[in-house]
Amino acid sequence: MNHIDKPLCNCGVVGIYNHPQASLMTYYALHALQHRGQESAGIVASRQKSSDPSKKKFAIHKAHGLVLDIFADENILMHDLRGTASIGHNRYSTTGSNIKRANIQPFYSSYHAGNLALAHNGNLTNTLTMRRNLSNEGVLFQTSTDSEIILHLIARSREDTTLLRIQDALRQVRGAYSLTILTDEGLVAARDPHGFRPLCIGKLGDSYVVASETCALDIISATYVRDVHPNEIILIDDETIRTGVIKSMQIDDVTPRPAHCIFEYIYFARPDSMIFGHAVDKVRRKLGKRLAEEGGVLPMEPGGKVVVINVPDSSNTATLGFSRVNQTAHGTDTRYEIGLIRSHYVGRTFIAPGQANREFKVKTKFNVVRGVLEGQQVVVVDDSIVRGTTSKALVNLIREAKPREVHLRITAPPITHPCKYGMDFPSREELIANQHNLDVEEIRAALGVDSLQYLSIEGLLETVPNENGEGYCTACFTGNYPVEIDSEANKLALEEMG
Ligand code: SF4
């Protein structure tokens, strides 16, 4: 997928237990989660050893590329990865090089207590300290990712059971993690104490499914049971299949206030998913509505009309909400139109460096519907502005259709800080909001639009679900990081450590 100037999402994880075609189900689920990571993917499956049915054999297949391409050879899923339990991972690298094959997840290890495979979504925040400590104790790292630390901590734990070993490991790491772990006993899933990233549990007949978003349950017709709670480790094993009881334990003794990633609602999660217990579609519509309340666009002359367009696909849902309220609250003749058409066949287009090529990159992804925009007062609703380079190129493209005016409305506050919990943002200096010291009028002029309005942080916090005492991370808008970062490690810091 050719992302253009959006924060890149981290990863998607899946786990299936007690299904005769576990890896095939994982494959479909990973395909539904492809938006969470497009650099690489992998599946680990377990089956009984034919020589000794009391033991498990783990098989793995992983590669760079998209899920449908990596598993295109049907022998991989039907033969190599046969078995009744599996985990899978889609990766966009937030720590570690994206070229290194060893960094592709799931990770697999055979240790004194048996087989262990792990898939991780999120970023740890005490990575450098933990890695240094483990290296000093003689641990040899195969990858340059934070996720491998968890695997070593589990393998080195002196606790008696798998669940206790995993708890012991997770008590030592900090930051964001939604995990699926496959062991000889069963499928384990865990979510960090703050619950930064989503993770849900579903059921499919006698099988259990764990996935980052509910769209992965839908594709295999599994029904949503509940979320893995923040600060919770669950185990689904043969006893669960017999009794229906999911074993559960806390990671830390005290569960802190949640810090769900608010950006999942704004942009990352699919609108057809439910995350943190709520439908993304509904929340995103409300964000658009609130933005229209805060910054509606009135026609230039009485009786005139306003044409509202989305930036496909990320702002489709919010634009529905915006145009509805722009019509009702302001009594404005507001038309929601399809003014931009997105090419779905972009892939990794070769673009030479330079500003003019940025425009070309936008043109490989979008084209304008001239008849919709020409001579109109156009409102473009988008979900975020990062560097601003793409927004500017998009505005230039829209201007080629000769609208009378172009107004930009953003369903998020200005991004001022990078994410430390698993999203890839550019540096603070590269963010357009910082380049103009948060001066919206300056940003407007730089983007070349007639007006610009961001959603306020108050508007954002009042719009996302709050009824059950939810708490959110808003660090990329406010700089208030809910979990301490123990070093300013960048994405490739572990590479440099060797
Ligand atoms: S910093 Fe932003 S993107 Fe990162 S977890 Fe917090 S809200 Fe989400």
Coordinates of C-alpha atoms in Angstrom, one line a residue, residues 202-429:
G202 CA -14.3 -14.0 19.3
K203 CA -15.9 -17.5 19.0
L204 CA -16.4 -19.6 15.9
G205 CA -18.2 -22.8 16.7
D206 CA -16.0 -24.6 19.1
S207 CA -13.0 -22.4 18.2
Y208 CA -11.7 -19.3 19.8
V209 CA -10.2 -16.3 18.0
V210 CA -8.2 -13.4 19.2
A211 CA -7.5 -10.4 16.9
S212 CA -6.6 -6.7 16.9
E213 CA -9.9 -5.6 15.5
T214 CA -13.3 -7.2 15.1
C215 CA -13.2 -6.9 11.2
A216 CA -10.9 -10.0 11.5
L217 CA -13.7 -11.8 13.3
D218 CA -16.2 -10.8 10.7
I219 CA -14.3 -12.2 7.8
I220 CA -14.3 -15.7 9.3
S221 CA -17.9 -15.3 10.7
A222 CA -16.7 -15.5 14.3
T223 CA -18.8 -13.7 16.9
Y224 CA -17.4 -11.1 19.2
V225 CA -17.2 -12.2 22.9
R226 CA -15.3 -9.4 24.6
D227 CA -12.1 -7.5 24.6
V228 CA -9.0 -8.8 26.3
H229 CA -9.0 -6.3 29.1
P230 CA -6.1 -3.9 29.8
N231 CA -3.7 -5.5 32.2
E232 CA -5.1 -9.0 31.4
I233 CA -3.5 -12.2 30.3
I234 CA -5.8 -14.9 29.0
L235 CA -5.2 -18.6 28.2
I236 CA -7.4 -20.6 25.9
D237 CA -6.7 -24.3 26.2
D238 CA -8.4 -27.7 25.9
E239 CA -10.1 -27.1 29.2
T240 CA -11.6 -23.9 27.8
I241 CA -13.0 -25.8 24.9
R242 CA -14.6 -28.4 27.3
T243 CA -15.8 -25.9 29.9
G244 CA -16.1 -22.6 28.0
V245 CA -14.0 -20.9 30.7
I246 CA -11.3 -18.6 29.5
K247 CA -8.5 -18.6 32.1
S248 CA -7.5 -15.0 33.1
M249 CA -5.0 -13.3 35.3
Q250 CA -3.8 -9.7 35.8
I251 CA -0.3 -8.6 34.8
D252 CA 0.3 -5.9 37.4
D253 CA -1.5 -5.9 40.8
V254 CA -3.0 -2.5 40.2
T255 CA -4.6 -1.6 36.8
P256 CA -3.9 2.0 35.9
R257 CA -6.4 4.3 34.2
P258 CA -6.7 3.2 30.5
A259 CA -4.8 5.0 27.9
H260 CA -6.4 3.8 24.7
C261 CA -4.8 5.2 21.6
I262 CA -7.3 7.9 20.5
F263 CA -5.8 7.9 17.0
E264 CA -7.2 4.4 16.5
Y265 CA -10.6 6.1 16.4
I266 CA -9.5 9.0 14.2
Y267 CA -7.6 7.0 11.6
F268 CA -5.9 3.6 12.2
A269 CA -8.8 1.2 12.9
R270 CA -11.2 0.2 10.1
P271 CA -14.6 1.9 10.3
D272 CA -16.3 -1.5 10.2
S273 CA -14.4 -2.6 13.4
M274 CA -15.4 -2.4 17.0
I275 CA -12.4 -1.4 19.2
F276 CA -12.3 -0.6 22.9
G277 CA -15.9 -1.8 23.0
H278 CA -17.3 0.7 20.5
A279 CA -18.0 0.9 16.8
V280 CA -15.4 2.9 15.0
D281 CA -17.9 4.0 12.4
K282 CA -20.1 5.7 15.0
V283 CA -17.2 7.5 16.7
R284 CA -15.8 8.7 13.5
R285 CA -19.1 10.1 12.3
K286 CA -19.4 11.9 15.6
L287 CA -15.9 13.4 15.1
G288 CA -17.1 14.8 11.8
K289 CA -20.2 16.2 13.4
R290 CA -18.3 17.9 16.2
L291 CA -15.9 19.3 13.7
A292 CA -18.9 20.8 11.7
E293 CA -20.2 22.3 15.0
E294 CA -16.8 23.9 15.7
G295 CA -15.9 24.9 12.1
G296 CA -18.9 24.6 9.7
V297 CA -18.6 26.3 6.3
L298 CA -21.3 28.7 5.2
P299 CA -22.0 29.5 1.5
M300 CA -20.4 32.6 0.0
E301 CA -23.8 34.2 -0.8
P302 CA -27.3 33.6 0.6
G303 CA -28.9 30.5 -1.0
G304 CA -25.6 29.2 -2.2
K305 CA -24.4 25.7 -1.6
V306 CA -21.3 24.0 -0.2
V307 CA -19.8 20.8 -1.6
V308 CA -18.2 18.6 0.9
I309 CA -15.8 15.9 -0.2
N310 CA -14.0 13.1 1.5
V311 CA -10.4 11.9 1.1
P312 CA -10.9 8.3 0.3
D313 CA -10.9 6.0 2.2
S314 CA -9.7 7.3 5.5
S315 CA -12.1 10.2 5.9
N316 CA -15.2 8.7 4.3
T317 CA -17.1 8.1 7.5
A318 CA -16.2 11.4 9.2
T319 CA -17.3 13.3 6.1
L320 CA -20.8 11.9 6.4
G321 CA -21.0 13.3 9.9
F322 CA -19.6 16.6 8.9
S323 CA -21.9 17.2 6.0
R324 CA -25.0 16.2 8.0
V325 CA -24.3 18.8 10.7
N326 CA -23.1 21.4 8.3
Q327 CA -26.6 21.1 6.8
T328 CA -28.7 20.9 10.0
A329 CA -26.8 23.1 12.4
H330 CA -26.0 25.9 10.0
G331 CA -28.9 25.6 7.7
T332 CA -26.5 25.4 4.8
D333 CA -27.3 23.7 1.6
T334 CA -24.6 21.0 1.9
R335 CA -23.9 18.4 -0.7
Y336 CA -21.8 15.4 0.1
E337 CA -20.1 14.5 -3.2
I338 CA -17.5 12.1 -4.4
G339 CA -14.9 14.6 -5.6
L340 CA -11.8 12.5 -5.3
I341 CA -11.4 9.0 -6.8
R342 CA -8.7 6.8 -5.3
S343 CA -6.7 4.2 -7.3
H344 CA -6.6 0.9 -5.4
Y345 CA -3.7 -0.4 -7.5
V346 CA -1.0 1.9 -6.3
G347 CA 1.4 -0.6 -4.6
R348 CA 4.8 0.8 -4.1
T349 CA 5.1 3.3 -6.9
F350 CA 8.6 4.4 -7.7
I351 CA 8.8 8.1 -6.9
A352 CA 12.1 10.0 -7.3
P353 CA 12.9 12.5 -4.5
G354 CA 11.7 16.1 -4.7
Q355 CA 8.6 18.2 -4.3
A356 CA 7.3 17.9 -7.8
N357 CA 7.3 14.2 -7.4
R358 CA 5.2 14.5 -4.3
E359 CA 2.5 15.9 -6.6
F360 CA 3.0 13.0 -8.9
K361 CA 2.7 10.6 -6.0
V362 CA -0.6 12.1 -5.0
K363 CA -1.7 11.8 -8.6
T364 CA -0.9 8.1 -8.7
K365 CA -3.3 7.7 -5.8
F366 CA -6.1 10.2 -6.4
N367 CA -7.8 12.0 -9.3
V368 CA -10.5 14.7 -9.2
V369 CA -14.0 14.5 -10.5
R370 CA -14.0 17.9 -12.3
G371 CA -17.7 18.2 -12.8
V372 CA -18.3 17.9 -9.0
L373 CA -15.7 20.5 -8.0
E374 CA -15.6 23.1 -10.8
G375 CA -16.9 26.5 -9.7
Q376 CA -17.9 25.2 -6.3
Q377 CA -17.2 26.2 -2.7
V378 CA -15.5 22.9 -1.8
V379 CA -14.9 21.6 1.8
V380 CA -12.3 18.8 2.0
V381 CA -12.6 16.7 5.2
D382 CA -9.5 14.8 6.2
D383 CA -8.4 12.9 9.3
S384 CA -5.0 14.4 10.0
I385 CA -2.1 16.5 8.7
V386 CA 1.4 15.2 9.4
R387 CA 4.1 16.9 7.4
G388 CA 1.6 18.8 5.2
T389 CA 3.4 18.0 2.0
T390 CA 0.7 15.6 0.8
S391 CA -2.2 17.8 1.9
K392 CA -0.6 20.6 -0.1
A393 CA -0.2 18.4 -3.2
L394 CA -3.9 17.3 -2.7
V395 CA -5.0 20.9 -2.5
N396 CA -3.1 21.7 -5.7
L397 CA -4.7 18.7 -7.4
I398 CA -8.2 19.9 -6.3
R399 CA -7.4 23.4 -7.6
E400 CA -6.7 21.9 -11.0
A401 CA -10.5 21.3 -11.2
K402 CA -11.1 25.1 -10.7
P403 CA -13.2 25.3 -7.6
R404 CA -14.2 28.8 -6.4
E405 CA -12.8 28.1 -2.9
V406 CA -11.1 25.2 -1.0
H407 CA -11.7 24.8 2.7
L408 CA -9.9 22.1 4.7
R409 CA -11.4 20.5 7.8
I410 CA -9.4 18.1 9.9
T411 CA -11.1 15.6 12.4
A412 CA -8.1 15.7 14.7
P413 CA -6.1 18.4 16.5
P414 CA -2.7 19.4 15.2
I415 CA -0.1 16.7 15.6
T416 CA 2.8 18.1 17.6
H417 CA 4.6 15.0 19.1
P418 CA 5.8 11.6 17.8
C419 CA 4.2 8.4 19.1
K420 CA 6.2 6.2 21.4
Y421 CA 3.6 3.4 21.6
G422 CA 3.7 1.9 18.2
M423 CA 2.8 4.4 15.5
D424 CA 5.4 5.7 13.1
F425 CA 5.4 9.5 13.0
P426 CA 8.1 11.8 11.5
S427 CA 10.3 13.8 13.9
R428 CA 8.9 16.8 15.7
E429 CA 10.7 19.2 13.4

